[in-house]
XYZ file of C-alpha atoms in Angstrom:
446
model
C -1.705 -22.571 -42.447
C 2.058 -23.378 -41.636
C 3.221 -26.072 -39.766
C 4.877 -25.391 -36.122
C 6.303 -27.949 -33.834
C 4.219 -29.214 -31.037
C 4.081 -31.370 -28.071
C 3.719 -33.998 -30.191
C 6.255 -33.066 -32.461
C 9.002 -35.878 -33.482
C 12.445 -34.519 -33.458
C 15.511 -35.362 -34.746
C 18.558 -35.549 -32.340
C 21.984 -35.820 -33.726
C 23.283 -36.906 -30.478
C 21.807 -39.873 -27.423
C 22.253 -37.629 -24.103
C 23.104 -34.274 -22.970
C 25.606 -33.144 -20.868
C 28.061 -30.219 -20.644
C 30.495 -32.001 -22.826
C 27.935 -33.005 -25.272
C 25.422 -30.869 -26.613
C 22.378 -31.767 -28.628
C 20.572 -30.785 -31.641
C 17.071 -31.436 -32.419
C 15.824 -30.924 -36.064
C 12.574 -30.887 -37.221
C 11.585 -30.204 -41.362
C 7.273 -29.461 -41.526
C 7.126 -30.511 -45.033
C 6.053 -26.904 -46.292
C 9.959 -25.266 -46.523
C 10.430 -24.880 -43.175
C 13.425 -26.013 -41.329
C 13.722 -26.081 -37.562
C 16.709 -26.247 -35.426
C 17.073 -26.047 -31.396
C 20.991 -27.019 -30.491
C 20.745 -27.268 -26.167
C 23.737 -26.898 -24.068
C 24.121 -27.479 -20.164
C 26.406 -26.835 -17.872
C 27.416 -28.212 -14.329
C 25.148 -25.769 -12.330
C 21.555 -26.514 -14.665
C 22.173 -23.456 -17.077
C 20.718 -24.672 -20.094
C 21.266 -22.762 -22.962
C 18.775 -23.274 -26.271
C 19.613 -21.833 -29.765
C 16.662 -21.848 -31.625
C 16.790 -21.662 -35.425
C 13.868 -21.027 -38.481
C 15.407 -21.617 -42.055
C 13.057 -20.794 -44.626
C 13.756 -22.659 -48.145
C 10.080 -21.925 -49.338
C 9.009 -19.567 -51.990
C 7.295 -17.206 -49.655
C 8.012 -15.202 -46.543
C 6.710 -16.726 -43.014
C 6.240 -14.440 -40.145
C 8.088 -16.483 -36.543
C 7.965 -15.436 -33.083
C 10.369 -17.627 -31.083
C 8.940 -18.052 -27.454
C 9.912 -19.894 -23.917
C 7.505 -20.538 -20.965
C 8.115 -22.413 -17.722
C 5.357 -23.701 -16.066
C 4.916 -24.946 -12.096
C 2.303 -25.403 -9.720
C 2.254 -23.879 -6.837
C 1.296 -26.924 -4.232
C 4.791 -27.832 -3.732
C 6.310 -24.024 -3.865
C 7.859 -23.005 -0.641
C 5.823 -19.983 1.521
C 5.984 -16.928 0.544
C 7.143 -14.936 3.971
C 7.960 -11.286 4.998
C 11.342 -12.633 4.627
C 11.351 -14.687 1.729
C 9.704 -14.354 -1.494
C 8.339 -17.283 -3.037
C 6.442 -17.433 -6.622
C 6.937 -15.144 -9.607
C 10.606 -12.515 -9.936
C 12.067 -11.152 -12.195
C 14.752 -8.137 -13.319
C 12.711 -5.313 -15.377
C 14.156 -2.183 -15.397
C 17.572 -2.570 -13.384
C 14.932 -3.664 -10.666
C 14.651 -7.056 -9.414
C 10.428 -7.568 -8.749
C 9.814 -10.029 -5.868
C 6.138 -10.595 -6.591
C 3.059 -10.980 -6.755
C 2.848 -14.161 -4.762
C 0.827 -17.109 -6.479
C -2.558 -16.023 -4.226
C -2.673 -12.997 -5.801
C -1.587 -14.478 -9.119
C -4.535 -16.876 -9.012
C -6.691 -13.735 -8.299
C -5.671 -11.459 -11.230
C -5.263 -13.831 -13.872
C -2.271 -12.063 -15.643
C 0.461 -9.910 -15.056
C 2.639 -8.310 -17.541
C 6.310 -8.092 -17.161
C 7.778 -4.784 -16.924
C 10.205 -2.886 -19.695
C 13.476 -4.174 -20.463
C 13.331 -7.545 -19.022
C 16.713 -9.294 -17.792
C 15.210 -12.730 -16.915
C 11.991 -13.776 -15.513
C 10.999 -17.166 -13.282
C 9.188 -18.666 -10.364
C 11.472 -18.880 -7.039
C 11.466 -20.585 -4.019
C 13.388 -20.381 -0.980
C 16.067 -22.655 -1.757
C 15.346 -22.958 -5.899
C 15.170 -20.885 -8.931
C 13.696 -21.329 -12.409
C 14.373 -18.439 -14.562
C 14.211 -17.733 -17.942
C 17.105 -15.813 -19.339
C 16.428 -13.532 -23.196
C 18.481 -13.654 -25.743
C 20.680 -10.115 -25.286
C 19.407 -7.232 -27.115
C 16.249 -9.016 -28.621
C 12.989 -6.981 -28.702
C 10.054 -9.351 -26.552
C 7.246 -9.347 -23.916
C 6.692 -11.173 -21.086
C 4.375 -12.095 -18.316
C 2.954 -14.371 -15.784
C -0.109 -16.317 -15.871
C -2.825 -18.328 -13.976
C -3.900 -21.594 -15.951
C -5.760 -22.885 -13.043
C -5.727 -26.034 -10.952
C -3.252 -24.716 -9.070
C -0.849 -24.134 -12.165
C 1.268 -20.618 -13.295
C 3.616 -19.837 -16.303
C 5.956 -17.339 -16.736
C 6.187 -16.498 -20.238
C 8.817 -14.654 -22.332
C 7.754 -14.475 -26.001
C 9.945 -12.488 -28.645
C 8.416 -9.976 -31.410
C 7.284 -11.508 -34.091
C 9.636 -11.412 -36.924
C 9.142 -11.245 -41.218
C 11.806 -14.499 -42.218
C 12.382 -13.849 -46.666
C 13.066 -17.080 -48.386
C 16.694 -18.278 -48.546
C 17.078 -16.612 -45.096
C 16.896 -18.104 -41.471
C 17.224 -16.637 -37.907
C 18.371 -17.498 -34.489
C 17.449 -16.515 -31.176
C 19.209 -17.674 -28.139
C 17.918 -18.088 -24.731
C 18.761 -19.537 -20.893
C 16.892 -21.104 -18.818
C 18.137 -21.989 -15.294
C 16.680 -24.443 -12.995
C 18.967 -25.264 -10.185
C 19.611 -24.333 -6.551
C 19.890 -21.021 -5.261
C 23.641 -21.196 -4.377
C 24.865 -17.262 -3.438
C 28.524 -18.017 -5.563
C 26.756 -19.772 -8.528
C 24.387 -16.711 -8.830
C 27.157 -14.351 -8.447
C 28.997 -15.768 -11.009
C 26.380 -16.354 -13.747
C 25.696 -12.391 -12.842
C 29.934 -11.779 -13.368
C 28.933 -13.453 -16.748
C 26.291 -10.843 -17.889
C 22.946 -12.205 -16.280
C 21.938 -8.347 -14.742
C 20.961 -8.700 -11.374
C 21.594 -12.670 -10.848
C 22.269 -12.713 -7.388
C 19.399 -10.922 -6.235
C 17.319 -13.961 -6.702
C 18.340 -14.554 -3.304
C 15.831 -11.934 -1.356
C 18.662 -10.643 0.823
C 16.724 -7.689 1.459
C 18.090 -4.230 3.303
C 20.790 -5.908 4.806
C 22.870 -7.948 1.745
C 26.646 -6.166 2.635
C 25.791 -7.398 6.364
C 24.399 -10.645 4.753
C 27.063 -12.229 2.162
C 30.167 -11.909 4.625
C 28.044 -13.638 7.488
C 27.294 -16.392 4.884
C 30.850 -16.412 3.806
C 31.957 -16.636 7.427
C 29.299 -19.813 7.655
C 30.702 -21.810 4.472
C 34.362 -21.007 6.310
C 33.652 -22.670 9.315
C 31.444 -25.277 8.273
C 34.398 -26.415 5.840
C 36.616 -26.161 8.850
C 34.602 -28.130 11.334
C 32.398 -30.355 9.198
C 29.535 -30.033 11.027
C 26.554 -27.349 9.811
C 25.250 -27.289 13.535
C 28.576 -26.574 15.109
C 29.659 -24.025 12.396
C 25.900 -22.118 13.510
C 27.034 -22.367 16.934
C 30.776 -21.150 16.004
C 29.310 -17.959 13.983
C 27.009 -17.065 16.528
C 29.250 -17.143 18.808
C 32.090 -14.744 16.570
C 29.024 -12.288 15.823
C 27.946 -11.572 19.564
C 31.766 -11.504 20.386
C 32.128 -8.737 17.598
C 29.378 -7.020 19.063
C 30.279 -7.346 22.576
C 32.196 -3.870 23.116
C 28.971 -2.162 21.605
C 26.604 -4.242 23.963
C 29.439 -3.062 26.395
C 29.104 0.314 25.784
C 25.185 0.028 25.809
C 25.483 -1.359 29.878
C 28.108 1.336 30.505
C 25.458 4.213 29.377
C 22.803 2.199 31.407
C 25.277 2.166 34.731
C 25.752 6.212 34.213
C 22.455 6.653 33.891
C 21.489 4.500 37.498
C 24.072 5.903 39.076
C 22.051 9.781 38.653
C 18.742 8.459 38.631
C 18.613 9.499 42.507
C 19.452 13.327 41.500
C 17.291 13.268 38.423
C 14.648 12.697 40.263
C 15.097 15.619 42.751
C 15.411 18.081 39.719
C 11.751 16.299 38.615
C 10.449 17.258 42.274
C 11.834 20.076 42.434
C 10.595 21.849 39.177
C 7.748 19.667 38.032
C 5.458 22.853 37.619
C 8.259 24.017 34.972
C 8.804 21.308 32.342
C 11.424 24.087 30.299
C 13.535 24.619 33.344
C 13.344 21.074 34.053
C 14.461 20.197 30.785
C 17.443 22.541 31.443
C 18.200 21.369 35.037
C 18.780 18.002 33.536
C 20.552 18.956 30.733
C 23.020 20.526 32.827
C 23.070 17.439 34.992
C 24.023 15.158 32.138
C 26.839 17.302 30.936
C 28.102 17.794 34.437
C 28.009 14.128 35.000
C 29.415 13.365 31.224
C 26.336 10.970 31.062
C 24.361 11.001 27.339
C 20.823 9.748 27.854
C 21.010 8.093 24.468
C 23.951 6.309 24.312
C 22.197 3.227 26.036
C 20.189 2.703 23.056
C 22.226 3.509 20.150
C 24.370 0.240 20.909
C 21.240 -1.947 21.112
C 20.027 -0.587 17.653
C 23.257 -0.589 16.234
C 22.985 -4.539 16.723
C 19.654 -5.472 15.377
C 20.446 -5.003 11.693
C 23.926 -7.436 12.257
C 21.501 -9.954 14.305
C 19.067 -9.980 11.834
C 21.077 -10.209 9.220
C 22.253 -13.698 10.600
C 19.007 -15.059 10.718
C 18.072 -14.250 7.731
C 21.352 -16.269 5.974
C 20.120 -19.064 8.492
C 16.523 -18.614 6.554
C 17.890 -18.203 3.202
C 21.598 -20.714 3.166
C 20.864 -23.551 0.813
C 23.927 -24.964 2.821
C 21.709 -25.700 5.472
C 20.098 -28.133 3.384
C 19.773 -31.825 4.546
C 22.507 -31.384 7.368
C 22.808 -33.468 10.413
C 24.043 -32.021 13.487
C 23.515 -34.676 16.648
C 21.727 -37.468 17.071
C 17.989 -37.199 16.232
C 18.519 -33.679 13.960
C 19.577 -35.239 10.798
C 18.033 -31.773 8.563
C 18.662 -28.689 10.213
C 16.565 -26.707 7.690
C 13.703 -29.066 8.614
C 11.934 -28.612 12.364
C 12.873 -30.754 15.303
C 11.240 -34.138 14.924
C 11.666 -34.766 18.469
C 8.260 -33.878 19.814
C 7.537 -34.083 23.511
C 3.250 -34.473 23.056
C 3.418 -37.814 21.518
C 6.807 -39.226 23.629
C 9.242 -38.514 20.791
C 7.088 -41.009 18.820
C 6.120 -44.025 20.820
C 2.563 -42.398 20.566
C 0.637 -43.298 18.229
C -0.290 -39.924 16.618
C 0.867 -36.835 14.674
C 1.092 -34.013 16.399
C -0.303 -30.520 14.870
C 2.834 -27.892 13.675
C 1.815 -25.582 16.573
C 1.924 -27.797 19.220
C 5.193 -29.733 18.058
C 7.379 -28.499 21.037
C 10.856 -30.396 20.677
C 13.885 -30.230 23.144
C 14.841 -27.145 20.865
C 11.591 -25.314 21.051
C 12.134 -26.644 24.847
C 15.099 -25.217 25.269
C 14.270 -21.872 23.695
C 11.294 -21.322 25.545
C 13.649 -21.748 28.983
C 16.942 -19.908 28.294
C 14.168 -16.842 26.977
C 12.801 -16.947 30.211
C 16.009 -16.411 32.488
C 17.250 -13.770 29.959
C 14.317 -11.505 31.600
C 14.665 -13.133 35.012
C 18.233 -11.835 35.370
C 17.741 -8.163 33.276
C 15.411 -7.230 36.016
C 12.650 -5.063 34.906
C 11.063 -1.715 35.518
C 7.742 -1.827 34.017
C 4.982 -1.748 35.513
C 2.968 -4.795 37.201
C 0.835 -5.626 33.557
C 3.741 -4.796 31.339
C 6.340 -7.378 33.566
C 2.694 -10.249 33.569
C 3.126 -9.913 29.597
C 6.971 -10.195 29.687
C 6.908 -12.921 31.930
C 4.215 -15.351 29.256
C 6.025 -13.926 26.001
C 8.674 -16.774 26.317
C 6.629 -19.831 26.995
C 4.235 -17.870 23.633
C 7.555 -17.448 21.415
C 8.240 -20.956 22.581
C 4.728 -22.522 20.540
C 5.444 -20.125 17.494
C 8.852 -21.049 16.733
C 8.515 -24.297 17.438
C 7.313 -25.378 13.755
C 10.864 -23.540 12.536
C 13.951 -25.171 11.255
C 16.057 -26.466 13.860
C 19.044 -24.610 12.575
C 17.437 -21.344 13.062
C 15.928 -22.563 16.753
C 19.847 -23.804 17.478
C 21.104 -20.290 16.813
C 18.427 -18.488 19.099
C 19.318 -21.023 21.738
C 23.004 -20.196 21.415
C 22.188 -16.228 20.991
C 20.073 -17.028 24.541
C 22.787 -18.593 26.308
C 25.451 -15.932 25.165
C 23.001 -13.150 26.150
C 22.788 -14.617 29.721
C 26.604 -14.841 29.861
C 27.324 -11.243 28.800
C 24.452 -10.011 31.340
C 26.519 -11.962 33.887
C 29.518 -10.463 33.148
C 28.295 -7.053 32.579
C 26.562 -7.045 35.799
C 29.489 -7.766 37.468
C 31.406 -5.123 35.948
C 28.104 -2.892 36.817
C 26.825 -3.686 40.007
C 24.837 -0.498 40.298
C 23.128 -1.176 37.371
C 21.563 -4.446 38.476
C 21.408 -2.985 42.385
C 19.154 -0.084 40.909
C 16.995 -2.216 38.673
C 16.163 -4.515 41.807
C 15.554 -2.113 43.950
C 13.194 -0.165 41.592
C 11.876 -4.061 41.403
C 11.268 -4.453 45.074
C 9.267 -1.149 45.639
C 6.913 -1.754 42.891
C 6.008 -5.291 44.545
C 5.625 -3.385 47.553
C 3.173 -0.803 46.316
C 1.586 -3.418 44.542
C 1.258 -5.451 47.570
C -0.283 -2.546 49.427
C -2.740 -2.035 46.831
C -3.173 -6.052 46.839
């Protein structure tokens, strides 16, 4: 039977506007002995900071539990991929919880936050609304479904016994602002546990935050978010060229036996243990290791993917032109060939939105496997030979950043195969010969 403020409630503010030079209190008295208080602070980045106060000047104790809630809806949230989380996180027990998503939200109702909670939110890929407890303070929290395509996070602190002539305070943070990597970091430097792993960098963070780092470099040096994608892709596959270098140099060795390995196959096929040994011997006698062709290529693909995911992830790629009709490289290509780059009259579905970019992509894939001639057999080379005009339709609908960086990975990748050919000729000799005799046997079949 004690008055609480409400959405209706009518405050008093001893101040007209907030900003991080002014804060603002709000007072509110309910009549009954009750005073309350809530001073808000912001700063520059949207940290808002809200002391909340209960003075009690009754006759009796009141029991208060101090409480914060952020609410969204989920139709304009961001998708939730195997590569970004999007919908509820949180820190609970040194752990940062990406999940559940808002489907699975919707189909449980309620989830309770886990022990020891650090701050708890809704996320998208590019923005972050988190609720941050007051340090220390005993509380629950949890996520909810309230239907209509609405969810609330909800951090709500024990309830406490306030004596007349006492009050209490409990102060808490909520951010909602853009997920920049060096704001997080820093509000994480100040004591928010965990911060910066709002951004779901995933296994591959210490490969991550330099390759970012690199990207803000030369995108401050050039001035141009396109050209600085082009720039870093082209520094990362020149870092890894010696590796890729290495890989060819295995592949040569191992071409260059292949005629001899064979024989030793031949000759004791009946005897798979002295076969074993035969070659063995071979590849020590020839200084060749069988596996040192692929240990370069997997050393790569956590640096590669690592630069696609800061491409997925970079709020820097926000909103930023790079030549003529790509005025948002985080958005895809609105060039589309299907409807004449718009003098059509008609939308044209995600899937089938093929741009120059998707184009392009689709093309330089193509001759990447048209000069690494292949050994497979004749279904295996059918499937390679569709996979680029299929990867072409899928990653169409993608941001035209990310389809500018495969295009520039595509054309480096046929320049290095040039080169390394060159430097190998036996390599690419082998692999076409091996080429023409299995068109031959599958023209005799034919």
């Amino acid at each position: 039977n004690i008055r609480v403020p409400g959405v209706q409630t009518l405050w008093e503010a001893d101040g007209e506007r907030l900003t991080p030079d002014t804060p603002v209190t709000l007072r509110w008295n309910n009549g009954q002995g009750l005073t309350f208080e809530v001073t808000y602070a912001i700063d520059d980045n949207y940290m808002i900071t809200a002391e909340q106060t209960v003075a009690n000047y009754g006759d009796g104790p009141v029991v208060v539990a101090p409480f914060a809630t952020i609410t969204r809806t989920s139709l304009t949230a961001s998708k939730s991929t195997w590569i970004s989380h999007s919908g509820p996180i949180g820190t609970f027990d040194e752990t940062v919880d990406y999940g559940p998503d808002y489907d699975d939200l919707a189909e449980e109702g309620a989830v309770a936050g886990g022990a020891n909670p650090d701050w708890i939110g809704f996320t998208d890929v590019y923005w972050l609304g988190a609720l941050i407890p007051d340090r220390g303070a005993a509380l629950d929290t949890g996520f909810r479904s309230l239907g209509d395509d609405l969810f609330r996070a909800d951090m709500i602190y024990d309830p406490t016994t306030l004596r007349p002539g006492r009050q209490i305070s409990r102060t808490s943070q909520l951010f909602a602002g853009a997920k920049e990597s060096q704001v997080l970091d820093a509000y994480e430097d100040a004591g928010v546990a965990r911060f910066g792993l709002a951004i779901d960098w995933g296994w591959f963070r210490w490969f991550e935050k330099p390759i970012l780092w690199l990207l803000r470099t030369l995108f401050d040096a050039v001035g141009n978010f396109g050209v600085a994608i082009i720039l870093l892709t082209c520094v990362v596959r020149g870092l890894m060229f010696p590796i890729a270098q290495k890989g060819f140099s295995s592949m040569a060795s191992m071409k260059a036996i292949q005629p001899e390995m064979k024989k030793l196959q031949e000759k004791h096929k009946d005897d798979k243990v002295k076969q074993q040994q035969e070659m063995q011997k071979l590849f020590k006698e020839q200084g060749v290791n069988p596996v040192a062709g692929c240990l370069p290529m997997v050393l790569q693909i956590p640096v590669f993917f690592a630069l696609y995911k800061v491409l997925v992830l970079a709020i820097e790629m926000r909103h930023q032109p790079f030549i003529l009709w790509i005025e948002d490289l985080s958005a895809p290509d609105p060039a589309h060939i299907l409807n004449l780059f718009g003098m059509l009259p008609f939308e044209v579905p995600g899937f089938l939105a093929l741009g120059p970019l998707a184009l392009l992509l689709g093309f330089t894939m193509w001759l990447t496997f048209r000069l690494n001639p292949s050994t497979m057999d004749p279904v295996q080379q059918q499937v390679f030979s569709i996979m680029p005009w299929v990867l072409m339709f899928v990653m169409a609908p993608f941001a035209a950043g990310l389809l500018l960086y495969w295009n520039t990975s595509n054309i480096l990748t046929l320049a290095q195969q040039r080169y390394l050919y060159s430097k190998h000729p036996q390599l690419k000799a082998a692999a076409q010969k091996e080429k023409a005799e299995k068109q031959a046997k599958a023209q005799e079949k034919a």
